[in-house]
Amino acid sequence: MVRPQRKIVACLGSSSTAGKRQAFDWMAELRRRPGNGQFEFRNFGVGGDLAYNALQRLPDVLACRPDKVIVWVGGNDVLTLVSRKVRRFFTFWKRLPRTPSPDWFHENLAR
């Protein structure tokens, strides 16, 4: 009997996607569900990432030749708008090429 090839679902995002530490591991939950046996979920989540950082990983996502892609970004982009201190921290930590803003988030998401 030939087994059908599993469909690849690439999941791109930040810690909410990575599912480590305090973040809920929703991909593990999806893997456990009996109806999802035909899918292979691949995790492209990195804690602290903004939409810009996720966009930089897009070539890796596409290289796995996914059938579907789930993109879950934006939470950290919103955090950078909370205060100047948080914005400076993310800009330094994530080596951002420019100051985060709603317009920049939209640009990265559109790309």
mmCIF file with all atom_site columns, C-alpha atoms in Angstrom:
data_model
loop_
_atom_site.group_PDB
_atom_site.id
_atom_site.type_symbol
_atom_site.label_atom_id
_atom_site.label_alt_id
_atom_site.label_comp_id
_atom_site.label_asym_id
_atom_site.label_entity_id
_atom_site.label_seq_id
_atom_site.pdbx_PDB_ins_code
_atom_site.Cartn_x
_atom_site.Cartn_y
_atom_site.Cartn_z
_atom_site.occupancy
_atom_site.B_iso_or_equiv
_atom_site.pdbx_formal_charge
_atom_site.auth_seq_id
_atom_site.auth_comp_id
_atom_site.auth_asym_id
_atom_site.auth_atom_id
_atom_site.pdbx_PDB_model_num
ATOM 1   C CA . MET A 1 1   ? 0.000  0.000  0.000  1.00 0.00 ? 1   MET A CA 1
ATOM 2   C CA . VAL A 1 2   ? 1.364  3.400  -1.017 1.00 0.00 ? 2   VAL A CA 1
ATOM 3   C CA . ARG A 1 3   ? 0.963  6.108  1.574  1.00 0.00 ? 3   ARG A CA 1
ATOM 4   C CA . PRO A 1 4   ? -0.132 9.497  0.255  1.00 0.00 ? 4   PRO A CA 1
ATOM 5   C CA . GLN A 1 5   ? 2.419  12.254 0.697  1.00 0.00 ? 5   GLN A CA 1
ATOM 6   C CA . ARG A 1 6   ? 1.670  14.602 3.576  1.00 0.00 ? 6   ARG A CA 1
ATOM 7   C CA . LYS A 1 7   ? 0.855  18.206 2.767  1.00 0.00 ? 7   LYS A CA 1
ATOM 8   C CA . ILE A 1 8   ? 3.334  20.702 4.179  1.00 0.00 ? 8   ILE A CA 1
ATOM 9   C CA . VAL A 1 9   ? 1.967  23.590 6.214  1.00 0.00 ? 9   VAL A CA 1
ATOM 10  C CA . ALA A 1 10  ? 4.623  26.223 6.971  1.00 0.00 ? 10  ALA A CA 1
ATOM 11  C CA . CYS A 1 11  ? 3.892  28.402 10.005 1.00 0.00 ? 11  CYS A CA 1
ATOM 12  C CA . LEU A 1 12  ? 5.682  31.768 10.060 1.00 0.00 ? 12  LEU A CA 1
ATOM 13  C CA . GLY A 1 13  ? 5.638  34.136 13.009 1.00 0.00 ? 13  GLY A CA 1
ATOM 14  C CA . SER A 1 14  ? 7.083  35.103 16.385 1.00 0.00 ? 14  SER A CA 1
ATOM 15  C CA . SER A 1 15  ? 6.916  33.446 19.825 1.00 0.00 ? 15  SER A CA 1
ATOM 16  C CA . SER A 1 16  ? 3.198  32.819 19.399 1.00 0.00 ? 16  SER A CA 1
ATOM 17  C CA . THR A 1 17  ? 4.148  30.558 16.516 1.00 0.00 ? 17  THR A CA 1
ATOM 18  C CA . ALA A 1 18  ? 7.362  29.179 18.026 1.00 0.00 ? 18  ALA A CA 1
ATOM 19  C CA . GLY A 1 19  ? 5.309  27.853 20.962 1.00 0.00 ? 19  GLY A CA 1
ATOM 20  C CA . LYS A 1 20  ? 8.156  27.868 23.481 1.00 0.00 ? 20  LYS A CA 1
ATOM 21  C CA . ARG A 1 21  ? 8.245  28.863 27.139 1.00 0.00 ? 21  ARG A CA 1
ATOM 22  C CA . GLN A 1 22  ? 4.973  30.533 28.121 1.00 0.00 ? 22  GLN A CA 1
ATOM 23  C CA . ALA A 1 23  ? 3.534  30.567 24.572 1.00 0.00 ? 23  ALA A CA 1
ATOM 24  C CA . PHE A 1 24  ? 0.927  27.917 23.792 1.00 0.00 ? 24  PHE A CA 1
ATOM 25  C CA . ASP A 1 25  ? 2.253  25.329 21.324 1.00 0.00 ? 25  ASP A CA 1
ATOM 26  C CA . TRP A 1 26  ? -0.683 25.375 18.931 1.00 0.00 ? 26  TRP A CA 1
ATOM 27  C CA . MET A 1 27  ? 1.191  23.418 16.272 1.00 0.00 ? 27  MET A CA 1
ATOM 28  C CA . ALA A 1 28  ? 1.691  20.510 18.661 1.00 0.00 ? 28  ALA A CA 1
ATOM 29  C CA . GLU A 1 29  ? -2.044 20.644 19.323 1.00 0.00 ? 29  GLU A CA 1
ATOM 30  C CA . LEU A 1 30  ? -2.753 20.540 15.583 1.00 0.00 ? 30  LEU A CA 1
ATOM 31  C CA . ARG A 1 31  ? -0.355 17.587 15.146 1.00 0.00 ? 31  ARG A CA 1
ATOM 32  C CA . ARG A 1 32  ? -2.194 15.614 17.861 1.00 0.00 ? 32  ARG A CA 1
ATOM 33  C CA . ARG A 1 33  ? -5.588 15.969 16.209 1.00 0.00 ? 33  ARG A CA 1
ATOM 34  C CA . PRO A 1 34  ? -6.519 12.762 14.360 1.00 0.00 ? 34  PRO A CA 1
ATOM 35  C CA . GLY A 1 35  ? -7.945 14.634 11.357 1.00 0.00 ? 35  GLY A CA 1
ATOM 36  C CA . ASN A 1 36  ? -4.604 16.344 10.685 1.00 0.00 ? 36  ASN A CA 1
ATOM 37  C CA . GLY A 1 37  ? -2.547 13.234 9.938  1.00 0.00 ? 37  GLY A CA 1
ATOM 38  C CA . GLN A 1 38  ? -2.258 14.284 6.296  1.00 0.00 ? 38  GLN A CA 1
ATOM 39  C CA . PHE A 1 39  ? -0.384 17.462 7.262  1.00 0.00 ? 39  PHE A CA 1
ATOM 40  C CA . GLU A 1 40  ? 3.205  18.090 8.244  1.00 0.00 ? 40  GLU A CA 1
ATOM 41  C CA . PHE A 1 41  ? 3.450  21.339 10.231 1.00 0.00 ? 41  PHE A CA 1
ATOM 42  C CA . ARG A 1 42  ? 6.791  23.137 9.984  1.00 0.00 ? 42  ARG A CA 1
ATOM 43  C CA . ASN A 1 43  ? 7.639  25.810 12.510 1.00 0.00 ? 43  ASN A CA 1
ATOM 44  C CA . PHE A 1 44  ? 9.226  29.031 11.283 1.00 0.00 ? 44  PHE A CA 1
ATOM 45  C CA . GLY A 1 45  ? 8.500  31.002 14.468 1.00 0.00 ? 45  GLY A CA 1
ATOM 46  C CA . VAL A 1 46  ? 11.171 33.012 16.292 1.00 0.00 ? 46  VAL A CA 1
ATOM 47  C CA . GLY A 1 47  ? 10.530 34.760 19.581 1.00 0.00 ? 47  GLY A CA 1
ATOM 48  C CA . GLY A 1 48  ? 10.516 38.544 19.511 1.00 0.00 ? 48  GLY A CA 1
ATOM 49  C CA . ASP A 1 49  ? 10.280 38.851 15.759 1.00 0.00 ? 49  ASP A CA 1
ATOM 50  C CA . LEU A 1 50  ? 8.425  41.630 14.020 1.00 0.00 ? 50  LEU A CA 1
ATOM 51  C CA . ALA A 1 51  ? 6.858  41.379 10.562 1.00 0.00 ? 51  ALA A CA 1
ATOM 52  C CA . TYR A 1 52  ? 10.180 42.598 9.099  1.00 0.00 ? 52  TYR A CA 1
ATOM 53  C CA . ASN A 1 53  ? 12.112 39.714 10.693 1.00 0.00 ? 53  ASN A CA 1
ATOM 54  C CA . ALA A 1 54  ? 9.554  37.145 9.575  1.00 0.00 ? 54  ALA A CA 1
ATOM 55  C CA . LEU A 1 55  ? 9.825  38.500 6.037  1.00 0.00 ? 55  LEU A CA 1
ATOM 56  C CA . GLN A 1 56  ? 13.572 37.790 6.109  1.00 0.00 ? 56  GLN A CA 1
ATOM 57  C CA . ARG A 1 57  ? 12.780 34.088 6.705  1.00 0.00 ? 57  ARG A CA 1
ATOM 58  C CA . LEU A 1 58  ? 10.402 33.883 3.750  1.00 0.00 ? 58  LEU A CA 1
ATOM 59  C CA . PRO A 1 59  ? 13.039 32.289 1.446  1.00 0.00 ? 59  PRO A CA 1
ATOM 60  C CA . ASP A 1 60  ? 13.423 29.425 3.960  1.00 0.00 ? 60  ASP A CA 1
ATOM 61  C CA . VAL A 1 61  ? 9.654  29.041 4.158  1.00 0.00 ? 61  VAL A CA 1
ATOM 62  C CA . LEU A 1 62  ? 9.348  28.876 0.373  1.00 0.00 ? 62  LEU A CA 1
ATOM 63  C CA . ALA A 1 63  ? 12.304 26.485 0.111  1.00 0.00 ? 63  ALA A CA 1
ATOM 64  C CA . CYS A 1 64  ? 10.311 23.806 1.962  1.00 0.00 ? 64  CYS A CA 1
ATOM 65  C CA . ARG A 1 65  ? 7.752  24.019 -0.869 1.00 0.00 ? 65  ARG A CA 1
ATOM 66  C CA . PRO A 1 66  ? 4.703  24.314 1.386  1.00 0.00 ? 66  PRO A CA 1
ATOM 67  C CA . ASP A 1 67  ? 1.178  23.549 0.252  1.00 0.00 ? 67  ASP A CA 1
ATOM 68  C CA . LYS A 1 68  ? -0.121 26.166 2.701  1.00 0.00 ? 68  LYS A CA 1
ATOM 69  C CA . VAL A 1 69  ? 1.449  28.963 4.747  1.00 0.00 ? 69  VAL A CA 1
ATOM 70  C CA . ILE A 1 70  ? 0.068  30.362 7.991  1.00 0.00 ? 70  ILE A CA 1
ATOM 71  C CA . VAL A 1 71  ? 1.412  33.821 8.848  1.00 0.00 ? 71  VAL A CA 1
ATOM 72  C CA . TRP A 1 72  ? 0.920  35.025 12.414 1.00 0.00 ? 72  TRP A CA 1
ATOM 73  C CA . VAL A 1 73  ? 2.777  38.287 12.999 1.00 0.00 ? 73  VAL A CA 1
ATOM 74  C CA . GLY A 1 74  ? 1.987  41.686 14.438 1.00 0.00 ? 74  GLY A CA 1
ATOM 75  C CA . GLY A 1 75  ? 1.961  41.326 18.211 1.00 0.00 ? 75  GLY A CA 1
ATOM 76  C CA . ASN A 1 76  ? 5.529  42.538 18.634 1.00 0.00 ? 76  ASN A CA 1
ATOM 77  C CA . ASP A 1 77  ? 4.991  45.251 16.033 1.00 0.00 ? 77  ASP A CA 1
ATOM 78  C CA . VAL A 1 78  ? 2.199  46.581 18.265 1.00 0.00 ? 78  VAL A CA 1
ATOM 79  C CA . LEU A 1 79  ? 4.448  46.359 21.352 1.00 0.00 ? 79  LEU A CA 1
ATOM 80  C CA . THR A 1 80  ? 6.960  48.686 19.687 1.00 0.00 ? 80  THR A CA 1
ATOM 81  C CA . LEU A 1 81  ? 4.252  51.367 19.621 1.00 0.00 ? 81  LEU A CA 1
ATOM 82  C CA . VAL A 1 82  ? 3.690  51.161 23.393 1.00 0.00 ? 82  VAL A CA 1
ATOM 83  C CA . SER A 1 83  ? 6.681  53.234 24.386 1.00 0.00 ? 83  SER A CA 1
ATOM 84  C CA . ARG A 1 84  ? 9.873  54.745 23.042 1.00 0.00 ? 84  ARG A CA 1
ATOM 85  C CA . LYS A 1 85  ? 11.917 52.509 25.364 1.00 0.00 ? 85  LYS A CA 1
ATOM 86  C CA . VAL A 1 86  ? 10.300 49.317 24.046 1.00 0.00 ? 86  VAL A CA 1
ATOM 87  C CA . ARG A 1 87  ? 10.726 50.556 20.469 1.00 0.00 ? 87  ARG A CA 1
ATOM 88  C CA . ARG A 1 88  ? 14.449 51.230 21.032 1.00 0.00 ? 88  ARG A CA 1
ATOM 89  C CA . PHE A 1 89  ? 14.878 47.810 22.661 1.00 0.00 ? 89  PHE A CA 1
ATOM 90  C CA . PHE A 1 90  ? 13.299 45.935 19.717 1.00 0.00 ? 90  PHE A CA 1
ATOM 91  C CA . THR A 1 91  ? 15.178 48.070 17.178 1.00 0.00 ? 91  THR A CA 1
ATOM 92  C CA . PHE A 1 92  ? 18.500 47.167 18.822 1.00 0.00 ? 92  PHE A CA 1
ATOM 93  C CA . TRP A 1 93  ? 17.693 43.531 19.734 1.00 0.00 ? 93  TRP A CA 1
ATOM 94  C CA . LYS A 1 94  ? 16.282 42.610 16.328 1.00 0.00 ? 94  LYS A CA 1
ATOM 95  C CA . ARG A 1 95  ? 18.726 44.825 14.355 1.00 0.00 ? 95  ARG A CA 1
ATOM 96  C CA . LEU A 1 96  ? 15.933 46.621 12.573 1.00 0.00 ? 96  LEU A CA 1
ATOM 97  C CA . PRO A 1 97  ? 16.947 48.858 9.652  1.00 0.00 ? 97  PRO A CA 1
ATOM 98  C CA . ARG A 1 98  ? 14.416 51.523 10.637 1.00 0.00 ? 98  ARG A CA 1
ATOM 99  C CA . THR A 1 99  ? 12.158 52.598 13.455 1.00 0.00 ? 99  THR A CA 1
ATOM 100 C CA . PRO A 1 100 ? 9.012  50.462 13.698 1.00 0.00 ? 100 PRO A CA 1
ATOM 101 C CA . SER A 1 101 ? 5.755  52.152 12.751 1.00 0.00 ? 101 SER A CA 1
ATOM 102 C CA . PRO A 1 102 ? 2.263  51.124 11.635 1.00 0.00 ? 102 PRO A CA 1
ATOM 103 C CA . ASP A 1 103 ? 3.157  52.067 8.040  1.00 0.00 ? 103 ASP A CA 1
ATOM 104 C CA . TRP A 1 104 ? 6.300  49.912 8.108  1.00 0.00 ? 104 TRP A CA 1
ATOM 105 C CA . PHE A 1 105 ? 4.323  46.961 9.511  1.00 0.00 ? 105 PHE A CA 1
ATOM 106 C CA . HIS A 1 106 ? 1.820  47.334 6.670  1.00 0.00 ? 106 HIS A CA 1
ATOM 107 C CA . GLU A 1 107 ? 4.638  47.493 4.086  1.00 0.00 ? 107 GLU A CA 1
ATOM 108 C CA . ASN A 1 108 ? 6.245  44.317 5.431  1.00 0.00 ? 108 ASN A CA 1
ATOM 109 C CA . LEU A 1 109 ? 2.952  42.475 5.653  1.00 0.00 ? 109 LEU A CA 1
ATOM 110 C CA . ALA A 1 110 ? 2.069  43.449 2.073  1.00 0.00 ? 110 ALA A CA 1
ATOM 111 C CA . ARG A 1 111 ? 5.392  42.106 0.804  1.00 0.00 ? 111 ARG A CA 1
#
